[in-house]
Amino acid sequence: MRIAEMTFVEYEARLRETDPVVVIPAGALEQHGPHLPLATDAIIPTRLAEMAAPRINGLIAPAFTYGVRSQPKSGGGEHFCGTTSLWGSTYALMLSDVVQAFGRHGVKKLVILDGHSENQHFLVEGIERALIELRRDGITDMRVIRLGYWTTISQSVQDVLFPTGPVNWDLEHAAVMETSVMMHLEPGLVRLDKIPDEPMAVFPPYETFPLDPRPIPSCGALSSARAATAEKGRVVVDSLLDDFATIIPSAFA
Amino acid sequence: MRIAEMTFVEYEARLRETDPVVVIPAGALEQHGPHLPLATDAIIPTRLAEMAAPRINGLIAPAFTYGVRSQPKSGGGEHFCGTTSLWGSTYALMLSDVVQAFGRHGVKKLVILDGHSENQHFLVEGIERALIELRRDGITDMRVIRLGYWTTISQSVQDVLFPTGPVNWDLEHAAVMETSVMMHLEPGLVRLDKIPDEPMAVFPPYETFPLDPRPIPSCGALSSARAATAEKGRVVVDSLLDDFATIIPSAFA
Amino acid sequence: MRIAEMTFVEYEARLRETDPVVVIPAGALEQHGPHLPLATDAIIPTRLAEMAAPRINGLIAPAFTYGVRSQPKSGGGEHFCGTTSLWGSTYALMLSDVVQAFGRHGVKKLVILDGHSENQHFLVEGIERALIELRRDGITDMRVIRLGYWTTISQSVQDVLFPTGPVNWDLEHAAVMETSVMMHLEPGLVRLDKIPDEPMAVFPPYETFPLDPRPIPSCGALSSARAATAEKGRVVVDSLLDDFATIIPSAFA
Amino acid sequence: MRIAEMTFVEYEARLRETDPVVVIPAGALEQHGPHLPLATDAIIPTRLAEMAAPRINGLIAPAFTYGVRSQPKSGGGEHFCGTTSLWGSTYALMLSDVVQAFGRHGVKKLVILDGHSENQHFLVEGIERALIELRRDGITDMRVIRLGYWTTISQSVQDVLFPTGPVNWDLEHAAVMETSVMMHLEPGLVRLDKIPDEPMAVFPPYETFPLDPRPIPSCGALSSARAATAEKGRVVVDSLLDDFATIIPSAFA
Amino acid sequence: MRIAEMTFVEYEARLRETDPVVVIPAGALEQHGPHLPLATDAIIPTRLAEMAAPRINGLIAPAFTYGVRSQPKSGGGEHFCGTTSLWGSTYALMLSDVVQAFGRHGVKKLVILDGHSENQHFLVEGIERALIELRRDGITDMRVIRLGYWTTISQSVQDVLFPTGPVNWDLEHAAVMETSVMMHLEPGLVRLDKIPDEPMAVFPPYETFPLDPRPIPSCGALSSARAATAEKGRVVVDSLLDDFATIIPSAFA
Amino acid sequence: MRIAEMTFVEYEARLRETDPVVVIPAGALEQHGPHLPLATDAIIPTRLAEMAAPRINGLIAPAFTYGVRSQPKSGGGEHFCGTTSLWGSTYALMLSDVVQAFGRHGVKKLVILDGHSENQHFLVEGIERALIELRRDGITDMRVIRLGYWTTISQSVQDVLFPTGPVNWDLEHAAVMETSVMMHLEPGLVRLDKIPDEPMAVFPPYETFPLDPRPIPSCGALSSARAATAEKGRVVVDSLLDDFATIIPSAFA
């Protein structure tokens, strides 16, 4: 189900015979606190895509492992050593080229499964540009959806994740949700002894340029990850897989 | 206080003598339902900036009247006749050129007062690029803040606006908040007899490309605007002006 | 007649029912001497467009308020504090996006009414690129004209403006014509006590880079504005409005 | 004196020892009527540069032989078969790369000798961008001038060229001046039996897009070339060479 | 040693303490015959980098998994279903952003280990642009090397690989070398029963556009892969690892 | 046969009547040792094209006289004074504009005759982009070939050129082949007393950035040119002309 590992003959046959859903995980190489690996935003959607694949007739394309520039309020910002990003304009071009290529192969169902919120608007720009190009070459039957994997987490799962009440999703960077999911999916990559417990970052309602590092926790996590557990991660993942099994086919119906 | 109406001699003197805050309203030309004008997203931040100017030693630059491409979930999308947008990559270039020019004038305090949520990430890209350029020319003392005007609306004001409970801000397009504010600021531009009352739009958690028009209310408003009143608008505006008078100077302290 | 103030419903109806001429004023934020406002190049074509609108079935789009980089021989150059410009390449992209949007709305008659000579060639590049894009999407029935508002000033009006003989239009920056027109259209924005009376700038036949400030009058006006009068402005404006009422419909016949 | 024909060792020695003026002829491949070759706009400034070289300590760089897109009012437009042009944005990038390279060599005096009016504003954009780049690399001692070769033609020479009175320079495309100069410089390339004698083109004060071919003479010349003579060409060339010998050194003094 | 799996704290410490060599594998998603996976060009340099890492104090960055457009003579061309590429200009931008990010982290030794020959010239363009940007921000101590992994295969190893004589490296696409290496490194990903044995492709000395499919074997391999063996792959890999252990440190000495 | 010297009327007639092959020589302005002129890479393909023209019904377009940035291993690198290059991305845009223009004229057979190896991949990018644009405008009958002139030199001619055995073509910069050809074609431009005889450059298998000047001979030639003779040049040229007379027509058959 990994396109990377298929031969072109197998891929082409699969495409022609079963009209699969191609999923591109869109990640980042971005600091995720002292306890999570830099590629967390790529690992989670990649693993989710692979697990979801059998239920959605999915093929998994190679992930975008470098993401759009990190912002202080959602990822801590570009000044963290290790955060390795693309300008949004570069990212949109890259995405557009790749979407066009899949369209020319004959892919009709394409999911961009986003794991890094800063990618979102540049993914949209890239997809829109790609579809204009494809349409001019007579390819009008590809549908693309962009899905931030965390956006489908249901209220009941949120109640499990955050029993003390609603959460600010933007500040869930390297915090309970991501940590729990990684503890479940990739326990070997989580430094349990480094899980940070600093208070939630408090930002002004505006953004400051040049970046003002003062409101950004030096540990990199924007909220405490202390309450993370592998079990919470399992609940999230199971629930997401169920959601994807419903949502994705319906998006292409 | 409008830079457009000042001579360059007056502007330069003001800059050298009082170190003012320059505010650029960042709007859009985008459908805002059958009752609000296409330039709503430009009019509101422009008027707010003008009203706030005396309290923040502000100078108002000409607004960006064309914004980034409208998205279905926040503005209805590009298929509405009248929505007239720029690609995000164009927008970031435009913004970068203008920010650089103000930096070269000697402006040290620049506020981008955003009225159109789709602008946000491309504003950031443009500002970041501009500051890199300026830094290379030895200009390092300009600070820029980006502020979505609605992001400072306090909880108590939200309670007035939405007495029945919390609201989905993304779907507040052409709805109670914008309509109320326009009824207060520009009553002559609101078609009271056309205020829409369709139920709140319901979108899937993903975006679909090409755009799927089905979940988008044909009236263009993403929530009902029926509960809008000029008095609510007055409360919002008065509160925002108080907020700006505190927040903006502190951002440059 | 201002698109900014129309609802999308009104705009669409007007478009479908009367096939109007949409006019985009293309201005600048550029020094105009010690007596004229920075937005002079935007104000004049905007006001002319608004006054002409009833006679040409015109709708006025929001002006481009930032223009292409000022050149010494036509606008004094970029080193004046207050001049706030775009690179030509940015400008052409911006224009192309906007022209395409109007084309997709169904506008068939589009006028770019230019008030800043440095815009000219980048307007052309942007329009040509937009029409290529539109043509590829099957939109072939929009005609665009670019008109520098001052280019239609007749010889008899020039005789009124410049009774002592022909003038070098390039050096008419912030001089008799613009000052007269602003005195007529926006008397409150003209600093009558600051009208400059320096001799006409004398430039070599070449341009020098980096800019050589020596031939550029420090007052910013490239010729004396002393002979400006509101009455001359009235004559120019009345004549231009008559011209537009003839020229513009004929351009779309 | 042709850089193309020098070895790098000779070029470098010349640069270090005599601080020469490097001249880049900026031409076009554009229809020039039934009687003049397509490269007229490149040939004239190249030949002028070569003839002027001894008097200005000049070195001649390879000409830009493809120019910016032809406009109807100055070159007839892009629809003529044979006109082979670059987009302005491409041209500015090309120019910027080349100007930077000469700056890095250590050239301190660079002349862009323009033979195609449509190049002008994109030359300026390219030069300005190049100087920003060079300045950031510590190269601040190169001065560049842009000179349209025809702009220095004196009134007395114009009286010889156009004895019947002043001429519209924009419409002098493939007309008396260019034809005369080519008859003098490159008589073998002028088809004397094809010299056109159509009346001067009459254009409206605006430009129309898509291009309206009706006002454009199908012969390609925008004015009659009948009055051209080799002797007139000699007068122009001799005068220009004298002018260049004065103007160019003074521009770098 | 995989940066993707390190926390930013670990990465930063490693960088500051041991001055490691960062290796970015540059691959492609490109048809590699009926027997090799589409990601062959990414898998080989990634695996080589991981195996080499302990001997060169290496850290492995996430691979570029999408490469520059495939050319008929070196990869079969873009018309194969499954080949999924970027335009070279996109690729250079992407590379430049990433190289700059590593430079800002403080990486001083960066290797681009290339597995896809079409990447080469755009890698160079991206690296050169990145170093200009970094230099302007005062970062001058990063050295970057670009190394096509196959270019270090020694003559003695070539004798093992190709006992019947010298080979045309360009046509070694999906042929003996790549197949042998994959049989050694990733035996589970090689379809042994599909190894193609078509004669070597014969191309004219030029390239044809639009692409002429006739000289391109429909199996996708440009030479026969029949002589591939895992043992040959082992010889190549062992030799390359020895080479890298010598070459890479010496490149940064 | 030089398009530059034809009128548009002659060119158009020729195009319509004889369906000629248009050849664009793609050169460079790049150091070629102490003995060859900077434009060697432009001069050779231009002269070859002109000599080949009668046998292939050829028309010669103006050469691209500035090429893609010189690389140490094939041209010595950008640090040589006199080498004057374009970024690859600029070059691809320039090429694309020109190819499109010829396509719109109705040219059906276009040869890019390349004399500078660094141009190659950017020529390909430019041609591919141009054909996409043309196809969208309904022009599908132009075929373009890219031909490095030296790539057709036969083995028997190589035996004459290099009697002591095979040569590394990359290092043949300003060496025996180019020097011999120039001695035959342009004897006046070869400094016979400066022919360098340094040993062949030895490069590591990787490229280093910033450029490492140590392996690059300071004379600029990458191999000895001592064995060059005009007679060898004649053999090469005669052979190439024969080759072109066969290859080029067959490419368009």
mmCIF file of C-alpha atoms in Angstrom, chain C residues 59-176:
data_model
loop_
_atom_site.group_PDB
_atom_site.id
_atom_site.type_symbol
_atom_site.label_atom_id
_atom_site.label_comp_id
_atom_site.label_asym_id
_atom_site.label_seq_id
_atom_site.Cartn_x
_atom_site.Cartn_y
_atom_site.Cartn_z
ATOM 1 C CA LEU C 59 -19.040 50.696 -11.881
ATOM 2 C CA ILE C 60 -15.956 51.702 -9.919
ATOM 3 C CA ALA C 61 -13.737 49.008 -8.459
ATOM 4 C CA PRO C 62 -11.485 49.723 -5.481
ATOM 5 C CA ALA C 63 -8.402 51.621 -6.612
ATOM 6 C CA PHE C 64 -4.926 50.219 -6.583
ATOM 7 C CA THR C 65 -3.547 52.620 -4.040
ATOM 8 C CA TYR C 66 0.054 51.474 -4.161
ATOM 9 C CA GLY C 67 1.791 51.905 -7.498
ATOM 10 C CA VAL C 68 4.959 50.886 -9.281
ATOM 11 C CA ARG C 69 8.283 52.254 -8.045
ATOM 12 C CA SER C 70 8.631 55.957 -8.662
ATOM 13 C CA GLN C 71 11.245 57.054 -11.166
ATOM 14 C CA PRO C 72 13.214 60.287 -10.785
ATOM 15 C CA LYS C 73 12.166 61.745 -14.112
ATOM 16 C CA SER C 74 8.461 61.179 -13.674
ATOM 17 C CA GLY C 75 7.845 61.051 -9.931
ATOM 18 C CA GLY C 76 11.020 62.055 -8.171
ATOM 19 C CA GLY C 77 12.168 58.565 -7.235
ATOM 20 C CA GLU C 78 11.993 56.118 -4.388
ATOM 21 C CA HIS C 79 14.193 58.038 -1.989
ATOM 22 C CA PHE C 80 11.442 60.452 -0.943
ATOM 23 C CA CYS C 81 10.025 59.568 2.422
ATOM 24 C CA GLY C 82 6.391 58.661 1.936
ATOM 25 C CA THR C 83 6.713 57.175 -1.520
ATOM 26 C CA THR C 84 5.522 53.608 -0.977
ATOM 27 C CA SER C 85 5.687 51.404 -4.021
ATOM 28 C CA LEU C 86 5.568 47.908 -5.422
ATOM 29 C CA TRP C 87 8.098 46.289 -7.681
ATOM 30 C CA GLY C 88 6.770 46.150 -11.206
ATOM 31 C CA SER C 89 6.781 42.372 -11.167
ATOM 32 C CA THR C 90 4.595 42.333 -8.046
ATOM 33 C CA TYR C 91 2.296 44.878 -9.599
ATOM 34 C CA ALA C 92 1.815 42.861 -12.778
ATOM 35 C CA LEU C 93 0.894 39.776 -10.735
ATOM 36 C CA MET C 94 -1.584 41.737 -8.632
ATOM 37 C CA LEU C 95 -3.178 43.251 -11.693
ATOM 38 C CA SER C 96 -3.389 39.918 -13.432
ATOM 39 C CA ASP C 97 -5.170 38.290 -10.495
ATOM 40 C CA VAL C 98 -7.720 41.089 -10.296
ATOM 41 C CA VAL C 99 -8.368 41.252 -14.037
ATOM 42 C CA GLN C 100 -8.920 37.510 -14.065
ATOM 43 C CA ALA C 101 -11.387 37.751 -11.206
ATOM 44 C CA PHE C 102 -13.454 40.371 -13.005
ATOM 45 C CA GLY C 103 -13.332 38.261 -16.138
ATOM 46 C CA ARG C 104 -14.682 35.286 -14.233
ATOM 47 C CA HIS C 105 -17.515 37.408 -12.833
ATOM 48 C CA GLY C 106 -18.613 38.054 -16.383
ATOM 49 C CA VAL C 107 -17.342 41.621 -16.768
ATOM 50 C CA LYS C 108 -16.972 42.293 -20.473
ATOM 51 C CA LYS C 109 -15.777 45.895 -20.397
ATOM 52 C CA LEU C 110 -12.914 46.792 -18.113
ATOM 53 C CA VAL C 111 -11.060 50.093 -17.972
ATOM 54 C CA ILE C 112 -7.823 50.553 -16.074
ATOM 55 C CA LEU C 113 -7.760 54.286 -15.494
ATOM 56 C CA ASP C 114 -4.152 55.016 -14.728
ATOM 57 C CA GLY C 115 -3.011 57.966 -12.665
ATOM 58 C CA HIS C 116 0.683 57.068 -12.251
ATOM 59 C CA SER C 117 2.834 56.827 -15.322
ATOM 60 C CA GLU C 118 5.236 54.277 -13.829
ATOM 61 C CA ASN C 119 2.355 51.768 -13.687
ATOM 62 C CA GLN C 120 1.882 51.720 -17.431
ATOM 63 C CA HIS C 121 4.101 48.931 -18.689
ATOM 64 C CA PHE C 122 3.419 46.646 -15.774
ATOM 65 C CA LEU C 123 -0.311 47.148 -16.216
ATOM 66 C CA VAL C 124 0.150 46.008 -19.794
ATOM 67 C CA GLU C 125 2.118 42.938 -18.699
ATOM 68 C CA GLY C 126 -0.525 42.068 -16.105
ATOM 69 C CA ILE C 127 -3.443 42.527 -18.494
ATOM 70 C CA GLU C 128 -1.801 40.449 -21.220
ATOM 71 C CA ARG C 129 -1.076 37.629 -18.802
ATOM 72 C CA ALA C 130 -4.611 37.719 -17.405
ATOM 73 C CA LEU C 131 -6.184 37.477 -20.823
ATOM 74 C CA ILE C 132 -4.081 34.437 -21.672
ATOM 75 C CA GLU C 133 -5.275 32.720 -18.521
ATOM 76 C CA LEU C 134 -8.882 33.647 -19.127
ATOM 77 C CA ARG C 135 -8.769 32.519 -22.732
ATOM 78 C CA ARG C 136 -7.588 29.105 -21.592
ATOM 79 C CA ASP C 137 -10.627 28.875 -19.385
ATOM 80 C CA GLY C 138 -12.896 29.747 -22.271
ATOM 81 C CA ILE C 139 -13.460 33.403 -21.369
ATOM 82 C CA THR C 140 -12.827 35.346 -24.535
ATOM 83 C CA ASP C 141 -15.387 38.121 -24.459
ATOM 84 C CA MET C 142 -13.775 40.569 -22.025
ATOM 85 C CA ARG C 143 -12.098 43.604 -23.502
ATOM 86 C CA VAL C 144 -9.735 45.652 -21.363
ATOM 87 C CA ILE C 145 -8.504 49.129 -22.077
ATOM 88 C CA ARG C 146 -5.707 50.959 -20.326
ATOM 89 C CA LEU C 147 -6.062 54.704 -20.273
ATOM 90 C CA GLY C 148 -3.722 57.217 -18.666
ATOM 91 C CA TYR C 149 -6.275 59.824 -17.706
ATOM 92 C CA TRP C 150 -4.046 62.727 -18.740
ATOM 93 C CA THR C 151 -3.418 61.349 -22.201
ATOM 94 C CA THR C 152 -6.758 62.543 -23.469
ATOM 95 C CA ILE C 153 -6.298 66.177 -22.476
ATOM 96 C CA SER C 154 -6.956 68.020 -25.703
ATOM 97 C CA GLN C 155 -4.780 70.686 -27.250
ATOM 98 C CA SER C 156 -7.298 73.403 -26.451
ATOM 99 C CA VAL C 157 -7.308 72.435 -22.801
ATOM 100 C CA GLN C 158 -3.529 72.350 -22.844
ATOM 101 C CA ASP C 159 -3.611 75.888 -24.148
ATOM 102 C CA VAL C 160 -5.605 76.871 -21.072
ATOM 103 C CA LEU C 161 -3.351 74.961 -18.712
ATOM 104 C CA PHE C 162 -0.102 76.118 -20.209
ATOM 105 C CA PRO C 163 -0.689 79.441 -21.934
ATOM 106 C CA THR C 164 3.031 80.009 -22.395
ATOM 107 C CA GLY C 165 3.508 76.999 -24.607
ATOM 108 C CA PRO C 166 3.901 73.248 -24.760
ATOM 109 C CA VAL C 167 4.898 71.354 -21.689
ATOM 110 C CA ASN C 168 6.986 68.293 -20.952
ATOM 111 C CA TRP C 169 4.345 65.913 -19.630
ATOM 112 C CA ASP C 170 6.880 63.758 -17.832
ATOM 113 C CA LEU C 171 7.869 66.747 -15.724
ATOM 114 C CA GLU C 172 4.293 67.701 -14.937
ATOM 115 C CA HIS C 173 4.675 65.809 -11.649
ATOM 116 C CA ALA C 174 2.984 67.746 -8.836
ATOM 117 C CA ALA C 175 2.950 70.716 -11.151
ATOM 118 C CA VAL C 176 0.283 72.810 -12.862
#
